[in-house]
Short mmCIF file of C-alpha atoms in Angstrom, two decimals:
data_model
loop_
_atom_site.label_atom_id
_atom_site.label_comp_id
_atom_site.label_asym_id
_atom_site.label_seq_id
_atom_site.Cartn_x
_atom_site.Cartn_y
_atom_site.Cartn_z
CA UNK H 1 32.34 10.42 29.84
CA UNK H 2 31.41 11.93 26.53
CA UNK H 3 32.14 10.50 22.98
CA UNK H 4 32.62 12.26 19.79
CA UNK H 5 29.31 12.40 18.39
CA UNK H 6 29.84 10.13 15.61
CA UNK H 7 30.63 6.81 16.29
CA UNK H 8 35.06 6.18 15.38
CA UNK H 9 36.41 2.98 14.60
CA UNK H 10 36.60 -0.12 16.38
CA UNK H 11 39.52 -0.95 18.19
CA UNK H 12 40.26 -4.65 18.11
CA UNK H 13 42.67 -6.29 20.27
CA UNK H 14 43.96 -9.91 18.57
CA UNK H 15 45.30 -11.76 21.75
CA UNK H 16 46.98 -9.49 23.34
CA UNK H 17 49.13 -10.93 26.28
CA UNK H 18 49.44 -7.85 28.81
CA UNK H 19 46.40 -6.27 30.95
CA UNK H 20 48.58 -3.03 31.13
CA UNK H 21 48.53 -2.78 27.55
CA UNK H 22 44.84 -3.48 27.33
CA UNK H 23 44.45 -0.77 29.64
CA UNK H 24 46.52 1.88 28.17
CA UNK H 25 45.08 0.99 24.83
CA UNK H 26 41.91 2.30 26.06
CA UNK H 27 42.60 5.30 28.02
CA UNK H 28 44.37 6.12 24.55
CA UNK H 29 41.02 5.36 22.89
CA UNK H 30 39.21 7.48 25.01
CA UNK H 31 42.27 10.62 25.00
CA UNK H 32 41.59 10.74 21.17
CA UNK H 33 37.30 10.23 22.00
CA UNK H 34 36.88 6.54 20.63
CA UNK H 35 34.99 4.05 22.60
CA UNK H 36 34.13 0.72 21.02
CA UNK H 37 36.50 -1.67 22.14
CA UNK H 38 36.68 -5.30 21.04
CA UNK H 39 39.12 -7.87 22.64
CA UNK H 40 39.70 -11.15 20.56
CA UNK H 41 40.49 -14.11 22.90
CA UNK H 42 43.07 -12.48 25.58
CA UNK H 43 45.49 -14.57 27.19
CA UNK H 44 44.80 -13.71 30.83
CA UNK H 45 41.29 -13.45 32.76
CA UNK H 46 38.50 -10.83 32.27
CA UNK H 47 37.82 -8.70 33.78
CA UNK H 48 41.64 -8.23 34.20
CA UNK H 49 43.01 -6.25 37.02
CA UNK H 50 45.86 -4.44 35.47
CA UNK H 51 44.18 -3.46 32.60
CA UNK H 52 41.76 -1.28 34.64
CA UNK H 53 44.96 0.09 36.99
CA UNK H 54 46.42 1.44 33.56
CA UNK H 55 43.28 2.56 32.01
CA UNK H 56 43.24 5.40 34.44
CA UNK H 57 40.06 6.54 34.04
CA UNK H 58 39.39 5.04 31.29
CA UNK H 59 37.71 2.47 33.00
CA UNK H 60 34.21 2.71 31.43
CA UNK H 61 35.99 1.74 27.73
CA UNK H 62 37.15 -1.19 29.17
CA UNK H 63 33.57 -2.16 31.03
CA UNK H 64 31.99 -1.70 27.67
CA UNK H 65 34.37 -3.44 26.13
CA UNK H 66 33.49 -6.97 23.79
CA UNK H 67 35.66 -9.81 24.97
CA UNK H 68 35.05 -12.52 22.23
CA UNK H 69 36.40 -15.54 21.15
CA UNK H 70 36.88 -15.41 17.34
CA UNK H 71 38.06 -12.56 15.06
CA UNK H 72 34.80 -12.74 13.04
CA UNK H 73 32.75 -12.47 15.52
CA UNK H 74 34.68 -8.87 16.27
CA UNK H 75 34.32 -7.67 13.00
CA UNK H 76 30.96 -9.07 11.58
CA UNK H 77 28.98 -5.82 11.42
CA UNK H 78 31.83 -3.50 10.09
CA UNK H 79 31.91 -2.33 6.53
CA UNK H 80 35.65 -1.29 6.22
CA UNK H 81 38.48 -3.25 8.12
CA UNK H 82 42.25 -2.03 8.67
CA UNK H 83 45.18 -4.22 10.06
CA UNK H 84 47.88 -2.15 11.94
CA UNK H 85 51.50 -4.05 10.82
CA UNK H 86 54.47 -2.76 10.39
CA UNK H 87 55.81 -6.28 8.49
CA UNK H 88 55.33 -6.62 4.71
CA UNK H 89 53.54 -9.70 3.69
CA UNK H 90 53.79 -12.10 0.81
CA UNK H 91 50.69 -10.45 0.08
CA UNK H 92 49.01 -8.08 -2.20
CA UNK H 93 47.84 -5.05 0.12
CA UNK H 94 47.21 -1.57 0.25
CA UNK H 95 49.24 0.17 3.04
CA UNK H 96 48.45 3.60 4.50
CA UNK H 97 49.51 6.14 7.07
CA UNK H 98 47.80 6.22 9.99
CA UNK H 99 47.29 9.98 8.28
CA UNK H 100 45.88 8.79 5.01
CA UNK H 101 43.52 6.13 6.65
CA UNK H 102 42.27 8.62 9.19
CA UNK H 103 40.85 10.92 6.27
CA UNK H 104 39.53 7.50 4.57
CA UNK H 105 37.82 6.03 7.57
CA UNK H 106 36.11 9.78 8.39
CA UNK H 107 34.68 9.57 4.72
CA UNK H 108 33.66 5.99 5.49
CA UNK H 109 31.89 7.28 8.71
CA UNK H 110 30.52 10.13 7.08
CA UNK H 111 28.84 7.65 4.71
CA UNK H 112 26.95 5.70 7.50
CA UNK H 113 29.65 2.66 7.24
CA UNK H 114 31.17 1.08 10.07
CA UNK H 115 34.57 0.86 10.49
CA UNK H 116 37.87 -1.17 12.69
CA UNK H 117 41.31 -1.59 13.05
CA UNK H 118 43.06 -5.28 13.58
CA UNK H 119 46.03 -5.06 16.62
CA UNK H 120 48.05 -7.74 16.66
CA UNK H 121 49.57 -9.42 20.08
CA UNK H 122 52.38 -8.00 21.43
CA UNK H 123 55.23 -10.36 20.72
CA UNK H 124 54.15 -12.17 17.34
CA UNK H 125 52.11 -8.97 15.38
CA UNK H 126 49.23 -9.99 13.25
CA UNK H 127 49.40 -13.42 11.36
CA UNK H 128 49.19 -13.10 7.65
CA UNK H 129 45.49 -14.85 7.87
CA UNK H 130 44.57 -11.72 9.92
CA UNK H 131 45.96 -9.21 8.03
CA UNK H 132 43.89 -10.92 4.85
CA UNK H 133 40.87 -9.96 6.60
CA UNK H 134 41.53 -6.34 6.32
CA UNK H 135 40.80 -4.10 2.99
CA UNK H 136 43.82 -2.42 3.50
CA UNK H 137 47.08 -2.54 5.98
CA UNK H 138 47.72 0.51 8.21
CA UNK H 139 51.57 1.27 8.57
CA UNK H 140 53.14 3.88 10.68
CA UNK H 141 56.12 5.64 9.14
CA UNK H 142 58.72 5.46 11.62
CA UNK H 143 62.79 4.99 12.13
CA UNK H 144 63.19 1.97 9.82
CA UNK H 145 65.83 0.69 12.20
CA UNK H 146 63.98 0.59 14.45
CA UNK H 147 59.87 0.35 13.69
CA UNK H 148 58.66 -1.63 16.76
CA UNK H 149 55.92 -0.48 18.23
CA UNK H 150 54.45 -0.74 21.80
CA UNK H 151 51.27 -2.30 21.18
CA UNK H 152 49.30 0.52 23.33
CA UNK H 153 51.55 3.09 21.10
CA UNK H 154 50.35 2.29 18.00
CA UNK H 155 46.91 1.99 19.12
CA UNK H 156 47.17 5.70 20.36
CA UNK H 157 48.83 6.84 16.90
CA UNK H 158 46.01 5.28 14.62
CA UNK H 159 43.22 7.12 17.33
CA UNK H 160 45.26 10.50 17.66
CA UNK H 161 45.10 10.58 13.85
CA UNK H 162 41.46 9.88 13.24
CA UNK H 163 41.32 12.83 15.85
CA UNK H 164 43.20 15.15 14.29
CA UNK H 165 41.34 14.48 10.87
CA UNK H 166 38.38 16.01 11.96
CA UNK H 167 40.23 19.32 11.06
CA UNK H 168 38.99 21.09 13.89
CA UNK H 169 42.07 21.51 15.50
CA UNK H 170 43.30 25.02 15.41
CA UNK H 171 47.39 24.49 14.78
CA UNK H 172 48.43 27.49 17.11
CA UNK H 173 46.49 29.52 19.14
CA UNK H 174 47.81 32.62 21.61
CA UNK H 175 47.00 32.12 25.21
CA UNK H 176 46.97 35.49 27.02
CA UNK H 177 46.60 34.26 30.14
CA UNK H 178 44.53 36.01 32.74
CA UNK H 179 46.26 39.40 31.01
CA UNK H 180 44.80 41.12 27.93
CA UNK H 181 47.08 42.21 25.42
CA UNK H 182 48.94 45.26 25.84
CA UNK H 183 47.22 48.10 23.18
CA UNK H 184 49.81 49.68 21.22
CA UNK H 185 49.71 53.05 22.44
CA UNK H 186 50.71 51.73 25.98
CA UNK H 187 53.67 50.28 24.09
CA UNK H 188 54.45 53.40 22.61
CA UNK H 189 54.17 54.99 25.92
CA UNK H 190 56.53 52.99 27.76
CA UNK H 191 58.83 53.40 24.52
CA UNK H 192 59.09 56.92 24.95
CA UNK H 193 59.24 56.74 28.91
CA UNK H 194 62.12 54.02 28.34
CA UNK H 195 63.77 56.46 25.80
CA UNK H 196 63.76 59.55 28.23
CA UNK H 197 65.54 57.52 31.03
CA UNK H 198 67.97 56.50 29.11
CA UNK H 199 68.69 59.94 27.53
CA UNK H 200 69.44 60.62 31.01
CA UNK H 201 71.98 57.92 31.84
CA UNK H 202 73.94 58.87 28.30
CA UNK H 203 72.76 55.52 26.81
CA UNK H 204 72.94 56.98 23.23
CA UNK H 205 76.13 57.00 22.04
CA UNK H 206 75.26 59.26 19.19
CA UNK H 207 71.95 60.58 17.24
CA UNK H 208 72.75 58.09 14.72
CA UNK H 209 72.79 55.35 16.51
CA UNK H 210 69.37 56.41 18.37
CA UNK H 211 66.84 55.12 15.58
CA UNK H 212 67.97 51.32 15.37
CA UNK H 213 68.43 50.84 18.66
CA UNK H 214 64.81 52.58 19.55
CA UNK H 215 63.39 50.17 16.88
CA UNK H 216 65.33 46.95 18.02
CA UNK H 217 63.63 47.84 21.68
CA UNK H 218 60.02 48.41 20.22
CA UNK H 219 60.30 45.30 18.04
CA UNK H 220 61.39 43.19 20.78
CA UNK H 221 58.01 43.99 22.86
CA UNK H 222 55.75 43.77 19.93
CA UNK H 223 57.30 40.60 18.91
CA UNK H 224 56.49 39.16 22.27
CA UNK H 225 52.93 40.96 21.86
CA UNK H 226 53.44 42.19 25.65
CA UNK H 227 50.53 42.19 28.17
CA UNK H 228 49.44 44.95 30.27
CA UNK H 229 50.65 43.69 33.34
CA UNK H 230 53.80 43.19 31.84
CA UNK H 231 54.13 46.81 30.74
CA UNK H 232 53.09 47.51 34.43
CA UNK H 233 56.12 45.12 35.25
CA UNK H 234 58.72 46.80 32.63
CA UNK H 235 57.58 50.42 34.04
CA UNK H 236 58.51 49.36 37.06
CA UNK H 237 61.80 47.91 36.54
CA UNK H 238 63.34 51.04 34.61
CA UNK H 239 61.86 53.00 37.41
CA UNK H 240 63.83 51.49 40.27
CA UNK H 241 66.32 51.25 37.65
CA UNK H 242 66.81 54.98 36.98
CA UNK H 243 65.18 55.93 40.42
CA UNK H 244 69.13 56.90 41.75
CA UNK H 245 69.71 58.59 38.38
CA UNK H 246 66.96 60.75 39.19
CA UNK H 247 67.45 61.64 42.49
CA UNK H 248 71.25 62.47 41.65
CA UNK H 249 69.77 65.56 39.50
CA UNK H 250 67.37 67.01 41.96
CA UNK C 1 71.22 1.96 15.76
CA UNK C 2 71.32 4.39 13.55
CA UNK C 3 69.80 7.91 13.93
CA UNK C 4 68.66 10.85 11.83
CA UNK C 5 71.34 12.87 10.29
CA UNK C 6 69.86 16.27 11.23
CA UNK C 7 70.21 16.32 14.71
CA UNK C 8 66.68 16.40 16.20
CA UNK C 9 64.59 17.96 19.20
CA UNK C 10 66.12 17.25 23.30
CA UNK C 11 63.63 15.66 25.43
CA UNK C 12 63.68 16.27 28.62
CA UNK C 13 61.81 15.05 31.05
CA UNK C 14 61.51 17.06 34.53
CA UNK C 15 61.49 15.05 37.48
CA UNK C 16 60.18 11.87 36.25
CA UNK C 17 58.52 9.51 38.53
CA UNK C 18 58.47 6.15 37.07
CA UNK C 19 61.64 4.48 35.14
CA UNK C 20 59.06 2.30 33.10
CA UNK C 21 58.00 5.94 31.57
CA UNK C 22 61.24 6.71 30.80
CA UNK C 23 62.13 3.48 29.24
CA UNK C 24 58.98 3.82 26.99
CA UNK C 25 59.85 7.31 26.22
CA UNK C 26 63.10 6.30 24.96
CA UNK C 27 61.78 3.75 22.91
CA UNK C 28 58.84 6.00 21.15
CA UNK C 29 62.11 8.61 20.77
CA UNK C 30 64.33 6.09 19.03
CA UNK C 31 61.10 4.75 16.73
CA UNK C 32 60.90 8.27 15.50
CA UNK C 33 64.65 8.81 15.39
CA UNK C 34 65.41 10.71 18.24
CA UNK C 35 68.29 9.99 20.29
CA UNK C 36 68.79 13.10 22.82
CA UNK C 37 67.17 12.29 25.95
CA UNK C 38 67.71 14.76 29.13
CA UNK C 39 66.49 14.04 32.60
CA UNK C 40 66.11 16.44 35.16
CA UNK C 41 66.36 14.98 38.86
CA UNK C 42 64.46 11.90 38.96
CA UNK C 43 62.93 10.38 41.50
CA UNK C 44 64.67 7.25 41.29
CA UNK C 45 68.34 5.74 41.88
CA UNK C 46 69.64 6.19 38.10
CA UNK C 47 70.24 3.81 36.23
CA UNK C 48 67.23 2.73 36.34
CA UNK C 49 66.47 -0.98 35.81
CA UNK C 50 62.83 -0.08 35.25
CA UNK C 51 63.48 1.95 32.58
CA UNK C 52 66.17 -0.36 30.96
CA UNK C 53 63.56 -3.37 30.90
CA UNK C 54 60.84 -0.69 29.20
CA UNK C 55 63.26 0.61 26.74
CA UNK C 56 62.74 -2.57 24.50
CA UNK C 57 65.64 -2.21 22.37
CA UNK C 58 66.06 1.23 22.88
CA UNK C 59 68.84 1.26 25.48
CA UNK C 60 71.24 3.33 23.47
CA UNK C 61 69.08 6.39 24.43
CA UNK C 62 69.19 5.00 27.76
CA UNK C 63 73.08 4.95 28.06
CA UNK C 64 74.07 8.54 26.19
CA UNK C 65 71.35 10.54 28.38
CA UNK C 66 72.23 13.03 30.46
CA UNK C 67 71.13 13.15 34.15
CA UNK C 68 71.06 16.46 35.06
CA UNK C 69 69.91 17.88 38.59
CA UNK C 70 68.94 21.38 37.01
CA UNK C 71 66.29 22.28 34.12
CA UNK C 72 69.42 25.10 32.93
CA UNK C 73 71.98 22.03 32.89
CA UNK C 74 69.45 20.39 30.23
CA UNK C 75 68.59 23.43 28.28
CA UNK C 76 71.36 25.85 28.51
CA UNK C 77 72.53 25.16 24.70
CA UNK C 78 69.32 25.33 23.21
CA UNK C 79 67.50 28.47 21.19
CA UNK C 80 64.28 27.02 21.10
CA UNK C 81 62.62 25.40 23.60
CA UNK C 82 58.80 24.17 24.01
CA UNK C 83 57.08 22.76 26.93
CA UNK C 84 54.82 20.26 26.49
CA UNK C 85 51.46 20.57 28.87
CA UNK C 86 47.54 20.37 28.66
CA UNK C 87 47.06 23.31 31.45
CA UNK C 88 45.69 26.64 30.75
CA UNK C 89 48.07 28.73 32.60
CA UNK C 90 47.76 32.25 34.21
CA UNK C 91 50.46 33.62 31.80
CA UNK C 92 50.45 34.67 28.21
CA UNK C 93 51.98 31.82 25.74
CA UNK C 94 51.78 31.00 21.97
CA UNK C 95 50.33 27.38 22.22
CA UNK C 96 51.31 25.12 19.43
CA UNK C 97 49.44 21.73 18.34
CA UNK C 98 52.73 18.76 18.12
CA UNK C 99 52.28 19.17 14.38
CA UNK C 100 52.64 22.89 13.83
CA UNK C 101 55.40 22.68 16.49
CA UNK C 102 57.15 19.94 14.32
CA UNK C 103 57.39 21.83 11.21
CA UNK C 104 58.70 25.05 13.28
CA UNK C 105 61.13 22.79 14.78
CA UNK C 106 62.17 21.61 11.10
CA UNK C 107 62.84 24.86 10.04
CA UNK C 108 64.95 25.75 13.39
CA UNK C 109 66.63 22.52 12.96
CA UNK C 110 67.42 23.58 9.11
CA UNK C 111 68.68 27.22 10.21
CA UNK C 112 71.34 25.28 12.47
CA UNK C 113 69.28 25.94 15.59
CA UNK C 114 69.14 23.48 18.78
CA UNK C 115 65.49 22.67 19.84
CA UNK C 116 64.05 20.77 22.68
CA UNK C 117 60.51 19.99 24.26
CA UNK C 118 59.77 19.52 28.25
CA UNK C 119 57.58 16.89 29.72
CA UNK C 120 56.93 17.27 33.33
CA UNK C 121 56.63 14.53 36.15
CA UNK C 122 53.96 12.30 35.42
CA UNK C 123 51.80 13.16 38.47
CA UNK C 124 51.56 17.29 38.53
CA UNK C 125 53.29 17.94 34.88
CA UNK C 126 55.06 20.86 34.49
CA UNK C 127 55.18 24.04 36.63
CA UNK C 128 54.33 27.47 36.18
CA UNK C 129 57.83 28.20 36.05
CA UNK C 130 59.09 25.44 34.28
CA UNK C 131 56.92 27.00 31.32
CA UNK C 132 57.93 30.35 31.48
CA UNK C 133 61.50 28.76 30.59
CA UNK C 134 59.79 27.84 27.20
CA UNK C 135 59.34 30.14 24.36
CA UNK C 136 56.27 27.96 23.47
CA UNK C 137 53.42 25.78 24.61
CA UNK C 138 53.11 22.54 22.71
CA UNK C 139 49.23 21.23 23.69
CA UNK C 140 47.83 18.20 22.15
CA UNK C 141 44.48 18.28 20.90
CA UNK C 142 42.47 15.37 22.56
CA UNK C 143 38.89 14.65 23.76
CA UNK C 144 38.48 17.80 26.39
CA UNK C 145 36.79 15.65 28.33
CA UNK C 146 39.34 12.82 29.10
CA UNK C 147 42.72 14.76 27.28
CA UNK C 148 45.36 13.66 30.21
CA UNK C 149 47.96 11.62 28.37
CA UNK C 150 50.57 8.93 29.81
CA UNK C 151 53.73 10.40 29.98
CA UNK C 152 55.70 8.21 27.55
CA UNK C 153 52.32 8.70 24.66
CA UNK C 154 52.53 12.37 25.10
CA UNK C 155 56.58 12.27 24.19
CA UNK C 156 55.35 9.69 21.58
CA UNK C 157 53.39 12.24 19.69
CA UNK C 158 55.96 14.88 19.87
CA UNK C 159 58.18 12.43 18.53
CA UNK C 160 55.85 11.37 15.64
CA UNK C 161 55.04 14.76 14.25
CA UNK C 162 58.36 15.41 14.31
CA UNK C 163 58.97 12.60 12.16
CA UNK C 164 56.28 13.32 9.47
CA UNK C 165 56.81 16.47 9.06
CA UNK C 166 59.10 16.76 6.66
CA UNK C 167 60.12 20.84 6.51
CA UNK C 168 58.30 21.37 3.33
CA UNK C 169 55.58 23.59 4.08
CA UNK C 170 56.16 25.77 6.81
CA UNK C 171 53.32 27.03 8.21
CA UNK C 172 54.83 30.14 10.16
CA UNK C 173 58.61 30.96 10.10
CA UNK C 174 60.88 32.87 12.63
CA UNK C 175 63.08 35.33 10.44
CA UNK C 176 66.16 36.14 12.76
CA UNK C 177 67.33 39.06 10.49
CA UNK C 178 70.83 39.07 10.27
CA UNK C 179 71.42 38.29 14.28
CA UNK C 180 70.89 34.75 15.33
CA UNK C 181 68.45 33.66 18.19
CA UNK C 182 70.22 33.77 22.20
CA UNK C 183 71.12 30.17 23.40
CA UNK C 184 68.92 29.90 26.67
CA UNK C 185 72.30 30.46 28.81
CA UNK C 186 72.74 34.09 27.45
CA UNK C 187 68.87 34.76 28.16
CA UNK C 188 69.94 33.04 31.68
CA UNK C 189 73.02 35.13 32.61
CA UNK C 190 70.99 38.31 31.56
CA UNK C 191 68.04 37.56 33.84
CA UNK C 192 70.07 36.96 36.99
CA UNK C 193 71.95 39.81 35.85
CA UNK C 194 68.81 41.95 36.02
CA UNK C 195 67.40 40.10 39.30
CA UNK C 196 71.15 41.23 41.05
CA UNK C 197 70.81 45.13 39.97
CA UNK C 198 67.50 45.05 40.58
CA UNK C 199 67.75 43.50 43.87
CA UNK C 200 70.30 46.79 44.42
CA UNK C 201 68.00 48.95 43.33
CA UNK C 202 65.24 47.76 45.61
CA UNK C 203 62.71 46.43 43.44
CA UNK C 204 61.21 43.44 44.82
CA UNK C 205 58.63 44.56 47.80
CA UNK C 206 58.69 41.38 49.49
CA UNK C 207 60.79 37.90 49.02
CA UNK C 208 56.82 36.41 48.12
CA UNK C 209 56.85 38.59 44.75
CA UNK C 210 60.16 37.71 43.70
CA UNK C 211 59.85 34.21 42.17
CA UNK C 212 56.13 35.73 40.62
CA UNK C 213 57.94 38.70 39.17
CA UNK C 214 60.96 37.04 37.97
CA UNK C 215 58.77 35.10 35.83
CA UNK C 216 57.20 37.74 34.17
CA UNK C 217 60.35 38.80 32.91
CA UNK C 218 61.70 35.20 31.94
CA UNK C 219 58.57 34.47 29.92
CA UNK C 220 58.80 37.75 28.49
CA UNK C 221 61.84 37.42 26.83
CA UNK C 222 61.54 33.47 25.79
CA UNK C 223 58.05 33.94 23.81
CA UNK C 224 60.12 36.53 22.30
CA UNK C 225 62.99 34.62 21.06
CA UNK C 226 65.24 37.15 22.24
CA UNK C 227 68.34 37.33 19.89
CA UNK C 228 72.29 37.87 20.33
CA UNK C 229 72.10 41.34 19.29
CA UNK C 230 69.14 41.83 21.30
CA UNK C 231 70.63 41.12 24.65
CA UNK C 232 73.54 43.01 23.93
CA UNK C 233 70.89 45.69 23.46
CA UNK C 234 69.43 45.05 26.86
CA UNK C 235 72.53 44.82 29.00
CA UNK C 236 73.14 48.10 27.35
CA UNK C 237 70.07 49.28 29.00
CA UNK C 238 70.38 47.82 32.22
CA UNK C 239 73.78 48.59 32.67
CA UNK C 240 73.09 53.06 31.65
CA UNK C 241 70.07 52.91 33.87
CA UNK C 242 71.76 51.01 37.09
CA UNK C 243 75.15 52.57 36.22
CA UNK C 244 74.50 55.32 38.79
CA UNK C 245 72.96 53.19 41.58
CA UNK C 246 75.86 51.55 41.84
CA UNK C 247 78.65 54.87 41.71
CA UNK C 248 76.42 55.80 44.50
CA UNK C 249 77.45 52.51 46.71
CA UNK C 250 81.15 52.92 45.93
#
C-alpha cells in the first residue's frame, strides 16, 4: 500500500468510543494517502475487531497504528499541532478551514516539520485542555444549524483537503473512453450527409430557415465533441431512418 | 432545521444497500445544507430504522425523501445531472473533480436550473448505463492506490464542495443562448421516441445491441446538454426522415 512520498499529518484519535469509527477514520486516511495514525487511550480493546471490519482495506493503517495512553506522548515529536472543533472556546485561538490549514501544514511539511491534528471523542468533542495544546483550531465551515460532525467525517474532510492542496489535481479532465475523438472533417461529413437526407424528406421549410437550423445541428455535435464511433452510430441511424425515403424514389 | 435558500443539488442514491449509509448520507447532506435526498429501489424495507438511528439528527431528510423505484422518477425534473464514480468507463465523459463540479452547479443553481449527483449501491457503484444518464462524471481525486470511498464520505464531499464554493469564480460556464437547457424528461421522451421509429425502421441487428446502442445515443445527447430548442430541432429531424417509413405501413 503506497504513501504519498512525503510524510502528511498525524491523525490523532482522543478517546474515541466506537471501533467502526476508528476504522473508517483510517481507510479515510489512507483514501486521501496519510498513514500515521495515533490512538489516545480508546475506550474498548486493541486490537479492536470492528475497527478493522470498517477499515476495509485499510487494515495496514490501523496495524501501524500508536495506541497510547496520554496525549503527550502522541504528540511529543510534532512541530505544529491542530485541534479539529467545531465549538468556540473561552479561549484565544486561531481557527482555520480545513482549506487554509491544508496549504499551512504542506508549507510546514515542506520545511522538514512534523505535523498532527487533535480528534476529539465522539459524544463530548475535545476538552478545552486539549484544544490548548494545539497552535491553532481547525473548523469546518458547515450548515450552522446543524455543524455536527461524524467523527470519521471530519477526519476524512481535514485528509481530503491536505490532498487536494498538493495542487496536482487536474479540476476537469475529458475521458474519451475507448473512442478517439471524432476529427472535424468527419463531422462535417456527416453534416452534409444529414443535410442531403433531409432535403429529401422536405425538412426545410424554406432557404431561410436552412442556415440556423444547419448550425444548431453542427453545434450540437461539436458541443458534445462526438466520437468516431458515435458518428458511425449517427450515420447509421439517419440511414435506416431515410432508408424507405430512398427506396420510394428509385 | 433550517436549509439553504437556493435550493441545492438532489442526491440520489441508486439502489442502496445499507440504511446506516443512507442515514449518514443524510446527515453529511443536512451539515452542508442539503435537504433533497432521492432513493432509487433500495434493498431494504423503507423506512429504514437503520438509517433513522445513523441520521443523527438529520431525520428531516429522512422523512421528505422520495423513494422512487426508477432512476427517471428521481431525475426527470432535473437539467443537470452528474454521476458520481471512480471507474474509467468505456464511453466518452467530461470528468469533473467535486470542486469544479460545485462551482458549475452554483452557477446552474443561479441560472434557475435543477441539479443533482448519483451515487451508486455501495458494493458495484454505478452502471454503465446509469452514467450515460449523466451529462457529467464527478471523480474524486484520492490516493490511486486505495481511492474507493464509503458511500456516505463520497456524498460527504459532494456535499462539502458544494458548500464552499460560493459561485464567485466560475471556472467554466454553460451559456444556454437564448433557449434554456431540456429537463431530463424531454431528453427521455425523445430517446424512446427515436428507439420506437427506429425499431420501425429496423435498426437494431439483434435485441444484444439494443441496450449498447441506446446508450450511445443517451450519453450523446446528456454530455451535450441538449436544450429546448434543440430537441424541437431533433424531433424535426426524426420525424422528416421516418415520416415516409411510416406512410408506407398505413
Amino acid at each position: 500500500m503506497s504513501i504519498a512520498a512525503a510524510p502528511g499529518p498525524r491523525v490523532i484519535l482522543i478517546k474515541p468510543q466506537l471501533g467502526e469509527n476508528i476504522g473508517a477514520s483510517a481507510r479515510a486516511m489512507l483514501n486521501c494517502g496519510l498513514d500515521d495514525l495515533a490512538i489516545v487511550a480508546p475506550r474498548d480493546v486493541w486490537p479492536n475487531p470492528k475497527a478493522v471490519a470498517m477499515a476495509s482495506g485499510a487494515g495496514a493503517v490501523l496495524d501501524r497504528a500508536r495506541v497510547v495512553d496520554t496525549l503527550r506522548a502522541a504528540t511529543g515529536d510534532l512541530h505544529l499541532l491542530y485541534a479539529a472543533t467545531a465549538r468556540s472556546r473561552d479561549m484565544i485561538q486561531r481557527v482555520l478551514t480545513p482549506r487554509a490549514a491544508a496549504l499551512e501544514m504542506r508549507a510546514a511539511v515542506a520545511a522538514g516539520q512534523r505535523v498532527g491534528v487533535l480528534f476529539g471523542p465522539e459524544r463530548s468533542g475535545l476538552t478545552t485542555d486539549d484544544v490548548a495544546e494545539a497552535q491553532a483550531v481547525i473548523a469546518v465551515p458547515l450548515n450552522p444549524e446543524f455543524s455536527s460532525l461524524n467523527l470519521a467525517q471530519a477526519v476524512l474532510l481535514v485528509a481530503y483537503e491536505w490532498y487536494q492542496a498538493d495542487a496536482v489535481a487536474v479540476p476537469e479532465r475529458f475521458d474519451p473512453g475507448d473512442s478517439p475523438p471524432a476529427a472535424k472533417q468527419g463531422v462535417d461529413y456527416f453534416v452534409d450527409r444529414l443535410e442531403r437526407d433531409l432535403d429529401a424528406a422536405g425538412y426545410f421549410p424554406t432557404e431561410e430557415q436552412r442556415p440556423t437550423m444547419r448550425r444548431n445541428l453542427v453545434n450540437l455535435l461539436n458541443r458534445a465533441r462526438v466520437t468516431q464511433q458515435e458518428l458511425r452510430t449517427l450515420h447509421g441511424v439517419v440511414q435506416h431512418l431515410a432508408a424507405s425515403k430512398r427506396r420510394e424514389k428509385l
